[in-house]
Structure formats: structure tokens, C-alpha cells
Amino acid sequence: MGTSQSNFVPLNTGVSQGSVLGPLLFSLYTSPVGQLISSYGISHQQYADNTQLFISIPPAAPTPTVQLIEQCLIQLHLWFCVNGLALNPDKSEDIWFSTRQHSASSTPVSSVNIAGSIITTSSTVKTLGVTLDNHLSLTVCKSAFFHLRALRHIRSVLSEDIASQSPLV
């Protein structure tokens, strides 16, 4: 900065945090993860360093499907270990979506084994800022609708400039 200069430090591996190429190179480096998950017939979504697995579980026989997920997670754990990455059980979550009627009439799966760590099934998860519950009750939509209706009551006292402003500005 100015006339000051920091010491030179060689970077032998990896990419500097905050670099422009970091996200792209990370995506390229971890692209085999998607192929590995798909080889088990499991759907997935990857966003930055987060990966979500999705699978439909038959109500009559959940055990084979849970075993399939756990086998996939074992292979993911091995791939991460070989490639200098790690699964973080503390940041791993497990949720099973179903109707209220179905969950009342069936025995839910209470946990999943991720790389030797038991992850207890949660009733809610937060993904990209949205909280989902295990019955997909859409309380977020209900809450947003409530607040939009509440705004309707003050609309008449707002100037046209204020009412037309985007909340993102």
C-alpha cells in the first residue's frame, strides 16, 4: 500500500482465499463429487462448498435406501480424504420430508451415519437462507403473506417515491 510492500510468500499448493479464480478452481476440483453421487442413483445439488443429497424413500422399506445413502457417504468421505478435503459432521444435517399423515403412520429414520459420525434427523434445515420444515408447511410463505398484508394498511400514507422504492436499494 503506497510505498509499503508486504513480504513475498510462495504459495506451493491451493489458491489464495478471496482470489478471483478460487470458486472456479474449487468447482473444477470437486466436479467428480457429482459423478460419484449420481453413480448411486441419488440426486444432488452443489453450491460453493455445500452439497445436498436427495432421494425418495419408499414408505414400506426405508432401510435399504438409508443403507444406499450411507454407502454413498462412505465413498464421498474416502474421495474427500484422498483429495485433501473433509466432510464436516458438525455441519451435516439430515431431514426427511413427508406429510403429517405419513410421518404419523410410519416409523421415521432417526439418524444417518456420515463418515463414522451419527447425524440425528432434524425437523428443520436452513438452506441458502430459507428454513424448511419436515412437512414443507411453507411457514415462510405464510409469514411473508402476513407482512405484505400488513403493509397494505400503511400504503395510503406513503408517498409514491417511498412506495415504489426497492427494498434492495
Coordinates of N, CA and C in Angstrom, one line a residue:
M1 N 0.9 -1.2 0.0 CA 0.0 0.0 0.0 C 0.9 1.2 0.0
G2 N 0.6 2.1 -0.9 CA 1.5 3.3 -1.0 C 2.9 2.8 -1.4
T3 N 3.9 3.2 -0.6 CA 5.3 2.8 -0.8 C 5.6 1.5 -0.1
S4 N 4.7 1.0 0.8 CA 5.0 -0.2 1.6 C 4.7 -1.4 0.8
Q5 N 5.4 -2.4 1.1 CA 5.2 -3.7 0.4 C 5.3 -4.8 1.4
S6 N 4.4 -5.8 1.3 CA 4.5 -7.0 2.2 C 5.5 -7.9 1.7
N7 N 5.9 -8.8 2.6 CA 6.9 -9.8 2.3 C 6.4 -10.8 1.3
F8 N 7.2 -11.4 0.5 CA 6.9 -12.4 -0.5 C 6.8 -13.7 0.2
V9 N 5.6 -14.4 -0.1 CA 5.4 -15.8 0.5 C 5.0 -16.7 -0.7
P10 N 5.8 -17.7 -0.9 CA 5.4 -18.6 -2.0 C 4.2 -19.4 -1.7
L11 N 3.3 -19.7 -2.7 CA 2.1 -20.5 -2.5 C 2.4 -21.8 -3.3
N12 N 2.7 -22.8 -2.6 CA 3.0 -24.1 -3.2 C 1.8 -24.9 -3.6
T13 N 0.7 -24.8 -2.9 CA -0.5 -25.5 -3.2 C -1.7 -24.7 -2.9
G14 N -2.8 -25.0 -3.5 CA -4.0 -24.3 -3.3 C -4.1 -22.9 -4.0
V15 N -5.1 -22.2 -3.6 CA -5.4 -20.9 -4.2 C -5.6 -19.9 -3.1
S16 N -5.1 -18.7 -3.2 CA -5.3 -17.7 -2.1 C -6.8 -17.5 -1.9
Q17 N -7.1 -17.4 -0.6 CA -8.5 -17.1 -0.2 C -8.9 -15.8 -0.7
G18 N -10.1 -15.7 -1.3 CA -10.6 -14.4 -1.9 C -10.1 -14.2 -3.3
S19 N -9.4 -15.1 -3.9 CA -9.0 -14.9 -5.3 C -10.1 -15.0 -6.2
V20 N -10.0 -14.4 -7.4 CA -11.0 -14.4 -8.4 C -11.2 -15.8 -9.0
L21 N -10.1 -16.6 -9.1 CA -10.2 -17.9 -9.7 C -10.6 -19.0 -8.6
G22 N -10.5 -18.7 -7.4 CA -10.8 -19.7 -6.3 C -12.1 -20.4 -6.5
P23 N -13.3 -19.8 -6.6 CA -14.5 -20.5 -6.8 C -14.5 -21.4 -8.0
L24 N -14.0 -20.9 -9.1 CA -14.0 -21.7 -10.4 C -13.1 -22.9 -10.2
L25 N -11.9 -22.7 -9.7 CA -11.0 -23.9 -9.5 C -11.5 -24.9 -8.5
F26 N -12.2 -24.4 -7.4 CA -12.8 -25.3 -6.4 C -13.9 -26.1 -7.1
S27 N -14.7 -25.5 -7.9 CA -15.8 -26.2 -8.7 C -15.2 -27.3 -9.6
L28 N -14.1 -27.0 -10.3 CA -13.5 -27.9 -11.2 C -12.8 -29.1 -10.3
Y29 N -12.2 -28.7 -9.2 CA -11.6 -29.7 -8.4 C -12.6 -30.7 -7.8
T30 N -13.8 -30.2 -7.4 CA -14.7 -31.1 -6.8 C -15.8 -31.6 -7.8
S31 N -15.6 -31.4 -9.0 CA -16.6 -31.9 -10.0 C -16.8 -33.4 -10.0
P32 N -15.8 -34.3 -9.6 CA -16.1 -35.7 -9.5 C -17.1 -36.1 -8.4
V33 N -17.3 -35.2 -7.5 CA -18.3 -35.5 -6.4 C -19.6 -35.8 -7.0
G34 N -20.1 -34.9 -8.0 CA -21.4 -35.1 -8.6 C -21.5 -36.5 -9.3
Q35 N -20.4 -36.9 -10.0 CA -20.4 -38.2 -10.7 C -20.5 -39.3 -9.7
L36 N -19.8 -39.2 -8.6 CA -19.8 -40.2 -7.6 C -21.2 -40.4 -7.0
I37 N -21.8 -39.3 -6.6 CA -23.2 -39.3 -6.0 C -24.2 -39.9 -7.0
S38 N -24.1 -39.4 -8.3 CA -25.0 -39.9 -9.3 C -24.9 -41.4 -9.6
S39 N -23.7 -42.0 -9.4 CA -23.4 -43.4 -9.6 C -24.3 -44.3 -8.6
Y40 N -24.8 -43.7 -7.6 CA -25.6 -44.4 -6.6 C -27.1 -44.1 -6.9
G41 N -27.4 -43.4 -8.0 CA -28.8 -43.1 -8.3 C -29.4 -42.1 -7.4
I42 N -28.6 -41.3 -6.7 CA -29.0 -40.2 -5.8 C -28.9 -38.9 -6.5
S43 N -29.9 -38.1 -6.3 CA -29.9 -36.7 -6.9 C -29.1 -35.8 -5.9
H44 N -28.5 -34.7 -6.4 CA -27.8 -33.9 -5.5 C -27.8 -32.4 -6.1
Q45 N -27.3 -31.5 -5.2 CA -27.2 -30.1 -5.6 C -25.9 -29.7 -4.9
Q46 N -25.1 -28.9 -5.6 CA -23.8 -28.4 -5.1 C -23.9 -26.9 -5.2
Y47 N -23.5 -26.2 -4.1 CA -23.5 -24.8 -4.1 C -22.2 -24.4 -3.3
A48 N -21.2 -23.8 -4.0 CA -20.0 -23.5 -3.3 C -19.4 -24.7 -2.7
D49 N -19.2 -24.7 -1.4 CA -18.7 -25.9 -0.7 C -19.7 -26.7 0.0
N50 N -21.0 -26.5 -0.4 CA -22.1 -27.3 0.2 C -22.6 -28.3 -0.8
T51 N -23.0 -29.5 -0.3 CA -23.5 -30.5 -1.2 C -24.8 -31.0 -0.5
Q52 N -25.9 -31.1 -1.2 CA -27.1 -31.7 -0.7 C -27.5 -32.9 -1.5
L53 N -27.8 -34.0 -0.8 CA -28.3 -35.3 -1.4 C -29.8 -35.4 -1.3
F54 N -30.4 -35.8 -2.3 CA -31.9 -36.0 -2.3 C -32.2 -37.4 -2.8
I55 N -33.1 -38.1 -2.1 CA -33.6 -39.4 -2.6 C -35.0 -39.6 -2.1
S56 N -35.8 -40.3 -2.9 CA -37.1 -40.7 -2.5 C -37.0 -42.0 -1.8
I57 N -37.7 -42.1 -0.6 CA -37.6 -43.3 0.2 C -39.0 -44.0 0.2
P58 N -39.0 -45.2 -0.2 CA -40.3 -45.9 -0.2 C -40.8 -46.1 1.3
P59 N -42.0 -45.8 1.6 CA -42.5 -45.9 3.0 C -42.4 -47.3 3.5
A60 N -42.6 -48.3 2.7 CA -42.7 -49.7 3.2 C -41.3 -50.2 3.6
A61 N -40.2 -49.7 3.0 CA -38.9 -50.3 3.2 C -37.9 -49.2 3.2
P62 N -37.8 -48.4 4.2 CA -36.8 -47.3 4.2 C -35.3 -47.8 4.4
T63 N -35.1 -48.9 5.1 CA -33.8 -49.4 5.4 C -32.8 -49.5 4.3
P64 N -33.2 -50.2 3.2 CA -32.3 -50.3 2.0 C -31.9 -49.0 1.4
T65 N -32.8 -48.0 1.4 CA -32.5 -46.7 0.9 C -31.5 -45.9 1.8
V66 N -31.7 -46.1 3.1 CA -30.8 -45.4 4.1 C -29.4 -46.0 3.9
Q67 N -29.4 -47.4 3.7 CA -28.1 -48.0 3.6 C -27.4 -47.5 2.3
L68 N -28.2 -47.3 1.2 CA -27.6 -46.8 0.0 C -27.0 -45.4 0.2
I69 N -27.7 -44.5 0.9 CA -27.2 -43.2 1.2 C -25.9 -43.3 2.0
E70 N -25.9 -44.2 3.0 CA -24.7 -44.3 3.9 C -23.5 -44.9 3.1
Q71 N -23.8 -45.8 2.1 CA -22.7 -46.3 1.3 C -22.1 -45.2 0.4
C72 N -23.0 -44.3 -0.1 CA -22.6 -43.2 -0.9 C -21.8 -42.2 -0.1
L73 N -22.2 -42.0 1.2 CA -21.5 -41.1 2.1 C -20.1 -41.7 2.4
I74 N -20.0 -43.0 2.6 CA -18.7 -43.6 2.8 C -17.7 -43.3 1.6
Q75 N -18.2 -43.5 0.4 CA -17.4 -43.2 -0.8 C -17.0 -41.8 -0.9
L76 N -18.0 -40.9 -0.6 CA -17.7 -39.4 -0.6 C -16.6 -39.1 0.4
H77 N -16.7 -39.7 1.6 CA -15.7 -39.5 2.7 C -14.3 -39.9 2.2
L78 N -14.3 -41.1 1.5 CA -13.0 -41.6 1.0 C -12.5 -40.6 -0.1
W79 N -13.3 -40.2 -1.0 CA -12.9 -39.3 -2.0 C -12.3 -38.0 -1.4
F80 N -13.0 -37.4 -0.4 CA -12.6 -36.2 0.2 C -11.2 -36.4 0.9
C81 N -11.1 -37.6 1.6 CA -9.8 -37.8 2.3 C -8.6 -37.9 1.3
V82 N -8.8 -38.7 0.2 CA -7.8 -38.8 -0.8 C -7.4 -37.5 -1.5
N83 N -8.4 -36.6 -1.6 CA -8.2 -35.3 -2.3 C -8.0 -34.1 -1.4
G84 N -7.7 -34.4 -0.1 CA -7.3 -33.3 0.8 C -8.5 -32.5 1.3
L85 N -9.7 -33.0 1.3 CA -10.8 -32.3 1.8 C -11.5 -33.2 2.9
A86 N -12.5 -32.6 3.5 CA -13.1 -33.4 4.7 C -14.6 -33.1 4.7
L87 N -15.4 -34.1 5.1 CA -16.8 -33.9 5.4 C -16.8 -33.4 6.9
N88 N -17.6 -32.4 7.1 CA -17.7 -31.9 8.5 C -19.0 -32.4 9.1
P89 N -19.0 -33.4 10.0 CA -20.2 -33.9 10.6 C -20.9 -32.8 11.4
D90 N -20.2 -31.8 12.0 CA -20.8 -30.8 12.7 C -21.7 -29.9 11.9
K91 N -21.4 -29.8 10.6 CA -22.2 -29.0 9.6 C -23.1 -29.9 8.8
S92 N -23.2 -31.1 9.0 CA -24.0 -32.0 8.3 C -25.4 -32.1 8.9
E93 N -26.4 -32.2 8.1 CA -27.8 -32.3 8.6 C -28.5 -33.4 7.8
D94 N -29.6 -33.9 8.5 CA -30.4 -34.9 7.9 C -31.8 -34.6 8.2
I95 N -32.6 -34.5 7.1 CA -34.1 -34.3 7.3 C -34.8 -35.2 6.3
W96 N -36.0 -35.6 6.7 CA -36.9 -36.5 5.9 C -38.2 -35.7 5.7
F97 N -38.5 -35.4 4.5 CA -39.7 -34.7 4.2 C -40.9 -35.7 4.0
S98 N -42.0 -35.4 4.6 CA -43.2 -36.2 4.4 C -44.4 -35.4 4.8
T99 N -45.6 -36.0 4.5 CA -46.8 -35.3 5.0 C -47.0 -35.7 6.5
R100 N -47.8 -34.9 7.2 CA -48.0 -35.1 8.6 C -48.7 -36.5 8.8
Q101 N -49.6 -36.9 7.9 CA -50.3 -38.2 8.0 C -49.3 -39.3 7.8
H102 N -48.4 -39.2 6.8 CA -47.4 -40.3 6.6 C -46.5 -40.4 7.8
S103 N -46.0 -39.3 8.3 CA -45.0 -39.4 9.4 C -45.6 -40.0 10.6
A104 N -46.9 -39.8 10.8 CA -47.6 -40.3 12.0 C -47.9 -41.8 11.9
S105 N -47.9 -42.3 10.6 CA -48.3 -43.7 10.4 C -47.0 -44.6 10.1
S106 N -45.9 -44.0 10.0 CA -44.7 -44.8 9.7 C -43.6 -44.5 10.8
T107 N -42.6 -45.4 10.8 CA -41.5 -45.3 11.7 C -40.4 -44.4 11.0
P108 N -40.2 -43.2 11.5 CA -39.2 -42.4 10.8 C -37.8 -42.9 11.1
V109 N -36.9 -42.6 10.1 CA -35.5 -42.9 10.3 C -35.0 -41.8 11.3
S110 N -34.3 -42.2 12.4 CA -33.9 -41.3 13.4 C -32.5 -40.7 13.2
S111 N -31.6 -41.4 12.4 CA -30.3 -40.9 12.2 C -29.7 -41.5 10.9
V112 N -28.6 -40.9 10.5 CA -27.8 -41.4 9.4 C -26.3 -41.3 9.8
N113 N -25.5 -42.3 9.3 CA -24.1 -42.4 9.7 C -23.3 -41.7 8.6
I114 N -22.6 -40.6 8.9 CA -21.8 -39.9 7.9 C -20.4 -40.0 8.4
A115 N -19.6 -40.8 7.7 CA -18.2 -40.9 7.9 C -17.9 -41.3 9.4
G116 N -18.7 -42.2 9.9 CA -18.5 -42.6 11.3 C -19.1 -41.8 12.4
S117 N -19.8 -40.7 12.0 CA -20.5 -39.8 12.9 C -22.0 -40.0 12.7
I118 N -22.7 -40.1 13.8 CA -24.2 -40.3 13.7 C -24.8 -38.9 13.6
I119 N -25.6 -38.7 12.6 CA -26.3 -37.4 12.4 C -27.7 -37.6 12.7
T120 N -28.2 -37.0 13.8 CA -29.6 -37.2 14.2 C -30.5 -36.4 13.2
T121 N -31.7 -37.0 12.9 CA -32.6 -36.4 12.0 C -33.2 -35.1 12.6
S122 N -33.2 -34.0 11.8 CA -33.8 -32.8 12.3 C -35.2 -32.6 11.8
S123 N -35.9 -31.7 12.4 CA -37.3 -31.3 11.9 C -37.2 -30.1 11.0
T124 N -36.1 -29.4 11.0 CA -35.9 -28.2 10.1 C -34.5 -28.2 9.7
V125 N -34.3 -27.6 8.5 CA -33.0 -27.3 8.0 C -33.0 -25.9 7.3
K126 N -31.9 -25.3 7.3 CA -31.8 -24.0 6.6 C -30.9 -24.1 5.4
T127 N -31.4 -23.8 4.3 CA -30.6 -23.9 3.0 C -30.7 -22.6 2.3
L128 N -29.6 -22.0 2.0 CA -29.5 -20.7 1.3 C -30.4 -19.7 1.9
G129 N -30.5 -19.6 3.2 CA -31.3 -18.6 3.9 C -32.7 -18.9 4.1
V130 N -33.2 -20.1 3.6 CA -34.6 -20.5 3.7 C -34.7 -21.6 4.7
T131 N -35.6 -21.5 5.7 CA -35.8 -22.6 6.6 C -36.9 -23.5 6.1
L132 N -36.6 -24.8 6.0 CA -37.6 -25.8 5.5 C -37.9 -26.7 6.7
D133 N -39.2 -27.0 6.9 CA -39.5 -28.0 7.9 C -39.8 -29.3 7.3
N134 N -39.9 -30.4 8.1 CA -40.0 -31.7 7.5 C -41.4 -32.0 6.9
H135 N -42.3 -31.1 7.1 CA -43.6 -31.3 6.4 C -43.9 -30.2 5.3
L136 N -42.8 -29.4 5.0 CA -42.9 -28.4 4.0 C -44.2 -27.6 4.2
S137 N -44.4 -27.1 5.4 CA -45.6 -26.3 5.7 C -45.6 -24.9 5.1
L138 N -44.4 -24.5 4.6 CA -44.3 -23.2 4.0 C -44.7 -22.0 4.9
T139 N -44.2 -22.1 6.1 CA -44.5 -21.1 7.1 C -43.8 -19.8 6.6
V140 N -42.7 -19.9 5.8 CA -42.0 -18.7 5.3 C -43.0 -18.0 4.4
C141 N -43.7 -18.7 3.5 CA -44.7 -18.0 2.7 C -45.8 -17.4 3.4
K142 N -46.3 -18.1 4.5 CA -47.4 -17.6 5.3 C -46.9 -16.3 6.0
S143 N -45.7 -16.3 6.5 CA -45.2 -15.2 7.2 C -45.0 -14.0 6.2
A144 N -44.5 -14.2 5.0 CA -44.3 -13.2 4.0 C -45.7 -12.6 3.6
F145 N -46.7 -13.5 3.5 CA -48.0 -13.0 3.1 C -48.6 -12.1 4.2
F146 N -48.4 -12.5 5.5 CA -48.9 -11.7 6.6 C -48.3 -10.3 6.6
H147 N -47.0 -10.2 6.3 CA -46.3 -8.9 6.3 C -46.7 -8.1 5.1
L148 N -46.9 -8.7 4.0 CA -47.4 -8.0 2.8 C -48.8 -7.4 3.1
R149 N -49.6 -8.2 3.7 CA -51.0 -7.7 4.0 C -50.9 -6.6 5.0
A150 N -50.0 -6.7 6.0 CA -49.8 -5.6 7.0 C -49.4 -4.3 6.3
L151 N -48.5 -4.4 5.3 CA -48.1 -3.2 4.6 C -49.2 -2.5 3.8
R152 N -50.2 -3.3 3.4 CA -51.3 -2.7 2.7 C -52.0 -1.6 3.6
H153 N -52.0 -1.8 4.9 CA -52.7 -0.9 5.8 C -51.9 0.5 5.9
I154 N -50.7 0.5 5.6 CA -49.9 1.8 5.7 C -49.7 2.4 4.3
R155 N -50.0 1.7 3.2 CA -49.7 2.1 1.9 C -50.3 3.5 1.6
S156 N -51.5 3.8 2.1 CA -52.1 5.1 1.8 C -51.4 6.3 2.4
V157 N -50.5 6.1 3.4 CA -49.8 7.2 4.0 C -48.4 7.4 3.4
L158 N -48.0 6.5 2.5 CA -46.7 6.6 1.9 C -46.7 7.4 0.6
S159 N -45.6 8.2 0.4 CA -45.5 8.9 -0.8 C -45.3 7.9 -2.0
E160 N -45.5 8.4 -3.2 CA -45.3 7.5 -4.4 C -43.8 7.1 -4.4
D161 N -42.9 8.0 -4.1 CA -41.4 7.7 -4.2 C -41.1 6.6 -3.2
I162 N -41.6 6.7 -2.0 CA -41.3 5.7 -0.9 C -41.9 4.4 -1.3
A163 N -43.1 4.4 -1.7 CA -43.8 3.1 -2.0 C -43.2 2.4 -3.2
S164 N -42.6 3.1 -4.1 CA -42.0 2.4 -5.3 C -40.5 2.1 -5.1
Q165 N -39.9 2.4 -4.0 CA -38.5 2.0 -3.8 C -38.4 0.6 -3.6
S166 N -37.3 0.0 -4.1 CA -37.0 -1.4 -3.9 C -36.3 -1.6 -2.6
P167 N -36.7 -2.6 -1.8 CA -36.1 -2.8 -0.5 C -34.6 -3.2 -0.6
L168 N -34.1 -3.5 -1.8 CA -32.7 -4.0 -2.0 C -31.8 -2.8 -2.2
V169 N -32.4 -1.6 -2.4 CA -31.5 -0.4 -2.6 C -30.9 0.1 -1.4

